[in-house]
């Protein structure tokens, strides 16, 4: 049984029965001595043999502690005792480390004894030796990680940077990019410009750029494969036309609801419409002939036709016997259905209006507004429900027309690519225009626009382009994304209908920013410094060989080996992730500490007794001599 367990039992027996009274468990080392003596093995005769025996006994003690823990856990699990099972599992943790700690603890105590150390010194050395295999590596790792990243805040920030990099591109950052440490970033920049390290650092930068380009391409393909500005412009035009058709459908439905409260043949006045028609073709006082050149013939025809229809209606509505003479004072009225259809026709003229139209859109709008007011008067006269229905339909119509007018500046172009350019102009100042466009289109059209914009964010500048024109630059991606206002980002990426797109784009921007901050080698370097360093190294090696200076030759040859190893260390994904891990104590710390305390505590009294016996023996020898 392990010393950690028997020590507790023996302490309990001492407290209840008194020290030295009754049965006590032997320590593992004592039991091991008895077994070896019983087997006829010779007693150790010198310091080395005694220390080796101590180490063997310590290893046996460590193994017995782990075995006792495993047995305790199994028995507790069978008995349904979770607390005891947890204790057993803790004692059984890291059995190999427990054996090593038992050996180092016993060995340290034995070496101290053989060098004349007293009982207390042996106990302290035994405790330190037992804890060293778990505490020293922990302290060393904690010190290295602390120097790299700082405290817990630095660790959390480093872990967040690594997670962002991996989620956005599927790759890991370098140590300098992950920590944000200027010193490490400077070292990486230096390694990128010296023989041995430059190749590794450059390849790492290229791999990151390719991974970032691949991530952007995957997003654009998921949104709309092979998206172009021309396709996006056509999608905008198509989407706005679909919005326009939808407005007409909703308008018809809303206004048809009004038919429930106003019968089609209900007479209604059109006084506002008459006034507007008259004002639209008003003559110039004192210059009737010149006025004719500024009057719109079609509006004039509509005004006259409306007057004729009102006259017919007035005569039809006059009392019997008066219609033939025209002697009536009743105002002319038209059926509700006729006015409603007239307004629909005027609305269609507004929607279909072009620069070649014979009536300016402003005149159609004025006529449309006058007809709407006349219809509103009819709805008010029909009761509160009719008025509410009218107000709802009129409010929708007004806002829809306003949006369509705003979209005209975008879609009234002679080429799809010009439409796309107009829609994405002014993204740095705000997202009002692009938000209007995106809200007016179906999801599939929105995604085409977003894909085209996303694809252009990372397109390298002309001086850095390849022959195909598809070279990617994380620096350009970051610059273009930073120049885009938050509202424009929300409209383009958040309003694309693609779940999580805005977050993914933000992560890509963070990766590009880390690459910019991390090292100039990842920002399209010119290579001048690298070429100079290579020439300098080659010249130094040549000089050393020419002079036969062995030290100089060794230094020149060792430089690429050292820089290569350093570059591999700073770009290793495993090393970068390990640096961001939480400093965790070895699982063997608990059982090792318990075993060491129990073993060394029991040994203290034995060592005191052994020291007293040795002193008595020395005195007896001196007395006889």
Tab-separated table of N, CA and C in Angstrom, residues 209 213 458-461 464-466 469-477:
chain	number	residue	atom	x	y	z
A	209	UNK	N	-1.598	34.466	-47.413
A	209	UNK	CA	-2.293	35.246	-48.446
A	209	UNK	C	-3.173	34.349	-49.306
A	213	UNK	N	-7.187	34.567	-49.663
A	213	UNK	CA	-7.830	34.678	-50.975
A	213	UNK	C	-8.821	33.535	-51.185
A	458	UNK	N	-10.400	42.772	-52.327
A	458	UNK	CA	-9.003	42.362	-52.246
A	458	UNK	C	-8.257	42.366	-53.560
A	459	UNK	N	-8.823	42.963	-54.585
A	459	UNK	CA	-8.142	42.988	-55.887
A	459	UNK	C	-6.928	43.915	-55.814
A	460	UNK	N	-5.768	43.356	-56.097
A	460	UNK	CA	-4.524	44.122	-55.973
A	460	UNK	C	-4.513	45.320	-56.916
A	461	UNK	N	-3.726	46.321	-56.542
A	461	UNK	CA	-3.614	47.525	-57.362
A	461	UNK	C	-2.903	47.197	-58.678
A	464	UNK	N	0.617	45.877	-58.817
A	464	UNK	CA	0.877	44.590	-58.181
A	464	UNK	C	0.065	43.464	-58.816
A	465	UNK	N	-0.574	43.746	-59.949
A	465	UNK	CA	-1.449	42.760	-60.581
A	465	UNK	C	-0.649	41.776	-61.430
A	466	UNK	N	-1.281	40.630	-61.694
A	466	UNK	CA	-0.698	39.655	-62.611
A	466	UNK	C	-1.313	39.814	-64.001
A	469	UNK	N	-5.106	39.627	-64.027
A	469	UNK	CA	-5.850	40.663	-63.317
A	469	UNK	C	-6.606	40.175	-62.108
A	470	UNK	N	-6.234	38.979	-61.574
A	470	UNK	CA	-6.962	38.443	-60.427
A	470	UNK	C	-6.082	38.286	-59.192
A	471	UNK	N	-4.934	38.976	-59.159
A	471	UNK	CA	-4.049	38.904	-57.997
A	471	UNK	C	-4.741	39.483	-56.768
A	472	UNK	N	-4.531	38.819	-55.622
A	472	UNK	CA	-5.174	39.225	-54.371
A	472	UNK	C	-4.160	39.921	-53.474
A	473	UNK	N	-4.621	40.928	-52.750
A	473	UNK	CA	-3.769	41.660	-51.814
A	473	UNK	C	-4.532	41.872	-50.518
A	474	UNK	N	-4.000	41.323	-49.421
A	474	UNK	CA	-4.657	41.529	-48.128
A	474	UNK	C	-4.577	42.990	-47.709
A	475	UNK	N	-3.526	43.674	-48.140
A	475	UNK	CA	-3.383	45.099	-47.821
A	475	UNK	C	-4.495	45.908	-48.489
A	476	UNK	N	-4.764	45.616	-49.768
A	476	UNK	CA	-5.848	46.301	-50.476
A	476	UNK	C	-7.196	45.947	-49.870
A	477	UNK	N	-7.366	44.685	-49.491
A	477	UNK	CA	-8.616	44.243	-48.854
A	477	UNK	C	-8.871	45.054	-47.584
